[in-house]
Amino acid sequence: MSWPGGYGRRVLAEVDSTNAEAARLADTLAGPEWICALRQTAARGRRGRPWANPPGNFAATLVFRPEGDARQVALRSFVAALALYDALASLTRAEAALSLKWPNDVLLSGGKVAGILLEYPAGPGGPLAIGVGVNLIAAPGAEAVEPGAVPPVSVLAETGVRLSPEGVLDALAEAYARHEGALVTYGFGPIREAWLARAARVGEVITARTGREERRGTFETVDDDGNLVLKTAEGRVRIAAADVFF
Ligand SMILES: O=C(O)CCCC[C@@H]1SC[C@@H]2NC(=O)N[C@@H]21
């Protein structure tokens, strides 16, 4: 079935992980496709963490072959976060409570309401799978996340709005296609500006933890490659991948 921006979509009753399903289907698809599941039994998060996905929450993966070199492909992380922010803002009317956390979390009232997982099922240069999970009606307890991490929240608990996964898919597919078009036409500049305008804690001291080290500094900006730019006691550092703590 064709969808805004020419994207296909399928909604599954249950799957292990929509990212895993995207990997299995990637070579068979004629074009970009959203794979949504009403229930996941083995959803995964960033850095190999499990992702809690009770029925009623949103889970979907967009799988496609993006235009551009490896750097531009990775910037889809920001496109997806921006699209998800826009979709949730329009559906909840709670835009003032929404913000973005580098690299691609969506926050609601300061808590993590959604996460995004980018994977390359066939390795770099192949299709890209962008997995999106949103706590629509339920969120794990604070004990489920690392000490100091932003606590999980749900759309329902924070706004009183009950959203359906299908409704979120409609809004997200439309917003993603719009921002993807902007990236391809105008480059990362407008996406970066829009992302920064919605970003949490710009100008404040934050901590970025990579597997190897911890850097603490003032969150200055995101650069043209999507790196987090921190002003630290040792000077300005650019960080490509990390978990951020406030
Ligand atoms: O750790 C994160 O913040 C990213 C979470 C991504 C979860 C989504 S749910 C849909 C898709 N399928 C998965 O198995 N994971 C992603």
mmCIF file of C-alpha atoms and ligand atoms in Angstrom:
data_model
loop_
_atom_site.group_PDB
_atom_site.id
_atom_site.type_symbol
_atom_site.label_atom_id
_atom_site.label_comp_id
_atom_site.label_asym_id
_atom_site.label_seq_id
_atom_site.Cartn_x
_atom_site.Cartn_y
_atom_site.Cartn_z
ATOM 1 C CA MET A 1 0.000 0.000 0.000
ATOM 2 C CA SER A 2 1.429 3.394 -0.857
ATOM 3 C CA TRP A 3 1.668 6.050 1.835
ATOM 4 C CA PRO A 4 2.773 9.690 2.247
ATOM 5 C CA GLY A 5 6.059 10.159 0.449
ATOM 6 C CA GLY A 6 5.526 6.864 -1.391
ATOM 7 C CA TYR A 7 6.357 4.844 1.740
ATOM 8 C CA GLY A 8 4.707 1.455 2.223
ATOM 9 C CA ARG A 9 3.420 0.292 5.580
ATOM 10 C CA ARG A 10 2.422 -2.934 7.261
ATOM 11 C CA VAL A 11 0.995 -3.443 10.738
ATOM 12 C CA LEU A 12 1.726 -6.783 12.444
ATOM 13 C CA ALA A 13 -0.146 -8.145 15.451
ATOM 14 C CA GLU A 14 3.067 -9.487 17.001
ATOM 15 C CA VAL A 15 6.736 -9.840 16.130
ATOM 16 C CA ASP A 16 9.975 -10.382 18.018
ATOM 17 C CA SER A 17 11.360 -6.955 17.080
ATOM 18 C CA THR A 18 10.344 -4.650 14.242
ATOM 19 C CA ASN A 19 14.059 -3.985 13.635
ATOM 20 C CA ALA A 20 14.650 -7.743 13.335
ATOM 21 C CA GLU A 21 11.667 -8.028 10.966
ATOM 22 C CA ALA A 22 13.048 -5.115 8.937
ATOM 23 C CA ALA A 23 16.357 -6.959 8.623
ATOM 24 C CA ARG A 24 14.574 -10.104 7.405
ATOM 25 C CA LEU A 25 12.481 -8.167 4.869
ATOM 26 C CA ALA A 26 15.006 -5.569 3.687
ATOM 27 C CA ASP A 27 16.064 -7.392 0.521
ATOM 28 C CA THR A 28 12.493 -8.181 -0.524
ATOM 29 C CA LEU A 29 11.074 -4.657 -0.357
ATOM 30 C CA ALA A 30 10.442 -2.603 -3.495
ATOM 31 C CA GLY A 31 10.774 0.716 -1.639
ATOM 32 C CA PRO A 32 10.750 2.377 1.802
ATOM 33 C CA GLU A 33 8.472 0.578 4.217
ATOM 34 C CA TRP A 34 7.210 1.187 7.742
ATOM 35 C CA ILE A 35 6.867 -2.045 9.722
ATOM 36 C CA CYS A 36 4.697 -1.492 12.774
ATOM 37 C CA ALA A 37 3.889 -4.090 15.445
ATOM 38 C CA LEU A 38 1.167 -3.971 18.078
ATOM 39 C CA ARG A 39 3.318 -6.198 20.289
ATOM 40 C CA GLN A 40 7.032 -7.040 20.341
ATOM 41 C CA THR A 41 8.392 -9.997 22.288
ATOM 42 C CA ALA A 42 12.105 -9.168 22.013
ATOM 43 C CA ALA A 43 12.381 -5.432 21.380
ATOM 44 C CA ARG A 44 15.874 -4.033 21.596
ATOM 45 C CA GLY A 45 17.224 -0.648 22.579
ATOM 46 C CA ARG A 46 20.498 1.161 22.022
ATOM 47 C CA ARG A 47 23.741 -0.462 23.192
ATOM 48 C CA GLY A 48 22.173 -3.918 23.330
ATOM 49 C CA ARG A 49 19.713 -3.019 26.067
ATOM 50 C CA PRO A 50 16.235 -4.571 26.081
ATOM 51 C CA TRP A 51 13.302 -2.254 25.332
ATOM 52 C CA ALA A 52 10.050 -2.782 27.244
ATOM 53 C CA ASN A 53 7.119 -2.807 24.806
ATOM 54 C CA PRO A 54 3.759 -3.649 26.368
ATOM 55 C CA PRO A 55 0.694 -3.720 24.061
ATOM 56 C CA GLY A 56 -0.680 -0.223 23.517
ATOM 57 C CA ASN A 57 2.738 1.376 23.116
ATOM 58 C CA PHE A 58 4.116 2.286 19.696
ATOM 59 C CA ALA A 59 6.742 0.219 17.888
ATOM 60 C CA ALA A 60 7.731 0.620 14.256
ATOM 61 C CA THR A 61 10.751 0.493 11.998
ATOM 62 C CA LEU A 62 11.301 2.340 8.751
ATOM 63 C CA VAL A 63 13.534 0.349 6.411
ATOM 64 C CA PHE A 64 14.899 1.899 3.236
ATOM 65 C CA ARG A 65 18.009 2.641 1.214
ATOM 66 C CA PRO A 66 18.843 6.269 2.009
ATOM 67 C CA GLU A 67 20.537 8.592 -0.433
ATOM 68 C CA GLY A 68 23.988 9.930 0.407
ATOM 69 C CA ASP A 69 27.302 8.809 1.853
ATOM 70 C CA ALA A 70 27.761 7.145 5.257
ATOM 71 C CA ARG A 71 27.823 10.509 7.045
ATOM 72 C CA GLN A 72 24.523 11.605 5.491
ATOM 73 C CA VAL A 73 22.923 8.245 6.151
ATOM 74 C CA ALA A 74 23.761 8.497 9.873
ATOM 75 C CA LEU A 75 22.119 11.935 10.015
ATOM 76 C CA ARG A 76 18.754 10.166 9.632
ATOM 77 C CA SER A 77 18.972 9.795 13.391
ATOM 78 C CA PHE A 78 18.157 13.524 13.665
ATOM 79 C CA VAL A 79 15.540 13.364 10.898
ATOM 80 C CA ALA A 80 13.727 10.624 12.794
ATOM 81 C CA ALA A 81 13.892 12.437 16.143
ATOM 82 C CA LEU A 82 12.576 15.623 14.583
ATOM 83 C CA ALA A 83 9.767 13.779 12.806
ATOM 84 C CA LEU A 84 8.769 12.005 16.015
ATOM 85 C CA TYR A 85 8.800 15.290 17.940
ATOM 86 C CA ASP A 86 6.523 16.856 15.296
ATOM 87 C CA ALA A 87 4.172 13.872 15.254
ATOM 88 C CA LEU A 88 3.802 13.845 19.043
ATOM 89 C CA ALA A 89 3.447 17.630 19.183
ATOM 90 C CA SER A 90 0.586 17.615 16.684
ATOM 91 C CA LEU A 91 -1.194 14.636 18.252
ATOM 92 C CA THR A 92 -0.903 15.663 21.912
ATOM 93 C CA ARG A 93 -0.965 19.476 21.626
ATOM 94 C CA ALA A 94 1.712 19.327 24.337
ATOM 95 C CA GLU A 95 4.548 20.808 22.317
ATOM 96 C CA ALA A 96 5.704 23.019 25.201
ATOM 97 C CA ALA A 97 6.476 19.877 27.226
ATOM 98 C CA LEU A 98 8.429 18.115 24.442
ATOM 99 C CA SER A 99 12.169 18.335 23.832
ATOM 100 C CA LEU A 100 14.972 16.382 22.180
ATOM 101 C CA LYS A 101 17.975 14.803 23.877
ATOM 102 C CA TRP A 102 21.111 14.054 21.876
ATOM 103 C CA PRO A 103 21.394 11.943 19.880
ATOM 104 C CA ASN A 104 17.771 10.955 19.287
ATOM 105 C CA ASP A 105 15.616 10.602 22.403
ATOM 106 C CA VAL A 106 12.329 12.453 22.681
ATOM 107 C CA LEU A 107 11.560 13.831 26.137
ATOM 108 C CA LEU A 108 8.167 14.737 27.555
ATOM 109 C CA SER A 109 8.059 16.805 30.754
ATOM 110 C CA GLY A 110 11.780 15.996 31.057
ATOM 111 C CA GLY A 111 11.296 12.205 30.995
ATOM 112 C CA LYS A 112 12.147 9.809 28.181
ATOM 113 C CA VAL A 113 8.965 9.089 26.220
ATOM 114 C CA ALA A 114 10.559 7.627 23.089
ATOM 115 C CA GLY A 115 13.731 6.045 21.808
ATOM 116 C CA ILE A 116 15.170 5.515 18.341
ATOM 117 C CA LEU A 117 17.515 2.743 17.231
ATOM 118 C CA LEU A 118 19.400 2.953 13.915
ATOM 119 C CA GLU A 119 20.744 -0.310 12.521
ATOM 120 C CA TYR A 120 22.339 -1.433 9.257
ATOM 121 C CA PRO A 121 20.975 -4.984 8.838
ATOM 122 C CA ALA A 122 23.416 -5.855 6.037
ATOM 123 C CA GLY A 123 26.267 -3.673 7.256
ATOM 124 C CA PRO A 124 27.225 -0.091 6.328
ATOM 125 C CA GLY A 125 26.270 0.834 2.774
ATOM 126 C CA GLY A 126 23.172 -1.384 2.834
ATOM 127 C CA PRO A 127 19.609 -0.659 3.898
ATOM 128 C CA LEU A 128 18.982 1.417 7.012
ATOM 129 C CA ALA A 129 16.500 0.378 9.704
ATOM 130 C CA ILE A 130 15.200 3.177 11.921
ATOM 131 C CA GLY A 131 13.359 1.672 14.883
ATOM 132 C CA VAL A 132 11.058 3.927 16.890
ATOM 133 C CA GLY A 133 9.508 3.074 20.233
ATOM 134 C CA VAL A 134 7.098 5.382 22.080
ATOM 135 C CA ASN A 135 5.664 4.847 25.549
ATOM 136 C CA LEU A 136 2.077 5.724 24.668
ATOM 137 C CA ILE A 137 0.223 4.199 27.596
ATOM 138 C CA ALA A 138 2.889 2.676 29.843
ATOM 139 C CA ALA A 139 6.505 3.335 30.787
ATOM 140 C CA PRO A 140 8.959 1.183 32.739
ATOM 141 C CA GLY A 141 9.726 2.275 36.286
ATOM 142 C CA ALA A 142 12.755 4.445 37.027
ATOM 143 C CA GLU A 143 14.503 1.356 38.443
ATOM 144 C CA ALA A 144 14.608 -0.100 34.916
ATOM 145 C CA VAL A 145 17.142 2.481 33.737
ATOM 146 C CA GLU A 146 20.726 3.285 34.730
ATOM 147 C CA PRO A 147 21.191 5.413 37.845
ATOM 148 C CA GLY A 148 21.166 9.070 36.769
ATOM 149 C CA ALA A 149 19.401 8.360 33.468
ATOM 150 C CA VAL A 150 16.344 10.344 32.464
ATOM 151 C CA PRO A 151 13.302 8.522 33.930
ATOM 152 C CA PRO A 152 10.889 6.882 31.456
ATOM 153 C CA VAL A 153 7.441 8.474 31.095
ATOM 154 C CA SER A 154 4.330 7.781 29.014
ATOM 155 C CA VAL A 155 2.228 10.078 26.847
ATOM 156 C CA LEU A 156 -0.897 9.033 28.742
ATOM 157 C CA ALA A 157 0.481 9.740 32.208
ATOM 158 C CA GLU A 158 2.022 13.097 31.267
ATOM 159 C CA THR A 159 -0.727 14.523 29.050
ATOM 160 C CA GLY A 160 -3.892 12.492 29.657
ATOM 161 C CA VAL A 161 -4.010 11.855 25.890
ATOM 162 C CA ARG A 162 -4.551 8.253 24.755
ATOM 163 C CA LEU A 163 -2.956 7.789 21.323
ATOM 164 C CA SER A 164 -3.329 4.726 19.106
ATOM 165 C CA PRO A 165 -0.248 3.138 17.505
ATOM 166 C CA GLU A 166 -1.931 3.437 14.084
ATOM 167 C CA GLY A 167 -2.545 7.166 14.614
ATOM 168 C CA VAL A 168 1.086 7.698 15.620
ATOM 169 C CA LEU A 169 2.230 5.757 12.548
ATOM 170 C CA ASP A 170 0.158 8.001 10.260
ATOM 171 C CA ALA A 171 1.571 11.197 11.778
ATOM 172 C CA LEU A 172 5.144 9.894 11.985
ATOM 173 C CA ALA A 173 5.165 8.579 8.409
ATOM 174 C CA GLU A 174 3.984 11.973 7.131
ATOM 175 C CA ALA A 175 6.478 13.946 9.250
ATOM 176 C CA TYR A 176 9.376 11.630 8.403
ATOM 177 C CA ALA A 177 8.737 11.864 4.657
ATOM 178 C CA ARG A 178 8.632 15.674 4.927
ATOM 179 C CA HIS A 179 11.924 15.949 6.848
ATOM 180 C CA GLU A 180 13.620 13.294 4.691
ATOM 181 C CA GLY A 181 12.703 15.379 1.647
ATOM 182 C CA ALA A 182 14.212 18.459 3.291
ATOM 183 C CA LEU A 183 17.462 16.603 4.091
ATOM 184 C CA VAL A 184 17.837 15.343 0.535
ATOM 185 C CA THR A 185 16.990 18.742 -0.986
ATOM 186 C CA TYR A 186 18.711 21.197 1.378
ATOM 187 C CA GLY A 187 21.255 19.118 3.306
ATOM 188 C CA PHE A 188 21.637 18.835 7.080
ATOM 189 C CA GLY A 189 21.574 22.612 7.807
ATOM 190 C CA PRO A 190 17.795 23.111 8.266
ATOM 191 C CA ILE A 191 17.397 19.771 10.077
ATOM 192 C CA ARG A 192 20.239 20.680 12.442
ATOM 193 C CA GLU A 193 18.714 24.118 13.146
ATOM 194 C CA ALA A 194 15.265 22.626 13.775
ATOM 195 C CA TRP A 195 16.740 19.909 16.003
ATOM 196 C CA LEU A 196 18.751 22.460 18.042
ATOM 197 C CA ALA A 197 15.683 24.677 18.460
ATOM 198 C CA ARG A 198 13.951 21.746 20.194
ATOM 199 C CA ALA A 199 16.985 20.439 22.104
ATOM 200 C CA ALA A 200 17.085 20.098 25.889
ATOM 201 C CA ARG A 201 19.953 21.555 27.975
ATOM 202 C CA VAL A 202 21.783 23.547 25.293
ATOM 203 C CA GLY A 203 24.193 25.870 27.156
ATOM 204 C CA GLU A 204 24.046 23.722 30.292
ATOM 205 C CA VAL A 205 26.591 21.327 31.776
ATOM 206 C CA ILE A 206 25.913 17.708 30.833
ATOM 207 C CA THR A 207 27.796 14.409 30.971
ATOM 208 C CA ALA A 208 28.493 12.177 27.968
ATOM 209 C CA ARG A 209 29.436 8.589 28.763
ATOM 210 C CA THR A 210 30.987 6.453 26.044
ATOM 211 C CA GLY A 211 31.976 2.843 26.646
ATOM 212 C CA ARG A 212 35.478 4.012 27.544
ATOM 213 C CA GLU A 213 35.243 7.389 29.227
ATOM 214 C CA GLU A 214 33.087 10.119 30.693
ATOM 215 C CA ARG A 215 33.235 13.756 29.524
ATOM 216 C CA ARG A 216 31.553 16.585 31.380
ATOM 217 C CA GLY A 217 31.113 19.995 29.834
ATOM 218 C CA THR A 218 28.795 22.675 28.513
ATOM 219 C CA PHE A 219 26.556 21.480 25.686
ATOM 220 C CA GLU A 220 27.494 24.031 23.016
ATOM 221 C CA THR A 221 25.903 22.617 19.895
ATOM 222 C CA VAL A 222 25.660 19.746 17.427
ATOM 223 C CA ASP A 223 28.098 20.076 14.529
ATOM 224 C CA ASP A 224 27.603 19.501 10.789
ATOM 225 C CA ASP A 225 28.240 15.779 11.240
ATOM 226 C CA GLY A 226 25.791 15.403 14.115
ATOM 227 C CA ASN A 227 28.546 15.194 16.765
ATOM 228 C CA LEU A 228 27.796 16.470 20.252
ATOM 229 C CA VAL A 229 30.051 19.495 20.942
ATOM 230 C CA LEU A 230 31.013 19.989 24.589
ATOM 231 C CA LYS A 231 33.152 22.761 26.066
ATOM 232 C CA THR A 232 35.162 20.993 28.756
ATOM 233 C CA ALA A 233 37.948 22.049 31.125
ATOM 234 C CA GLU A 234 40.379 20.524 28.596
ATOM 235 C CA GLY A 235 38.879 22.375 25.630
ATOM 236 C CA ARG A 236 36.182 21.719 23.055
ATOM 237 C CA VAL A 237 35.435 18.052 22.333
ATOM 238 C CA ARG A 238 33.293 16.447 19.648
ATOM 239 C CA ILE A 239 31.579 13.204 20.526
ATOM 240 C CA ALA A 240 30.158 10.867 17.889
ATOM 241 C CA ALA A 241 28.436 8.329 20.135
ATOM 242 C CA ALA A 242 27.618 8.365 23.848
ATOM 243 C CA ASP A 243 24.870 8.226 26.438
ATOM 244 C CA VAL A 244 24.051 11.668 27.809
ATOM 245 C CA PHE A 245 23.229 12.339 31.459
ATOM 246 C CA PHE A 246 21.826 15.609 32.806
HETATM 247 O O1 LIG B 1 17.309 2.497 23.487
HETATM 248 C C1 LIG B 1 16.601 3.304 22.865
HETATM 249 O O2 LIG B 1 16.365 4.428 23.287
HETATM 250 C C2 LIG B 1 16.047 2.908 21.519
HETATM 251 C C3 LIG B 1 14.803 2.109 21.663
HETATM 252 C C4 LIG B 1 14.231 1.681 20.322
HETATM 253 C C5 LIG B 1 13.033 0.758 20.493
HETATM 254 C C6 LIG B 1 12.348 0.511 19.187
HETATM 255 S S1 LIG B 1 10.765 -0.230 19.375
HETATM 256 C C7 LIG B 1 10.681 -0.478 17.646
HETATM 257 C C8 LIG B 1 12.061 -0.928 17.205
HETATM 258 N N1 LIG B 1 12.206 -2.352 17.350
HETATM 259 C C9 LIG B 1 13.117 -2.681 18.257
HETATM 260 O O3 LIG B 1 13.431 -3.836 18.586
HETATM 261 N N2 LIG B 1 13.653 -1.569 18.785
HETATM 262 C C10 LIG B 1 13.088 -0.372 18.192
#
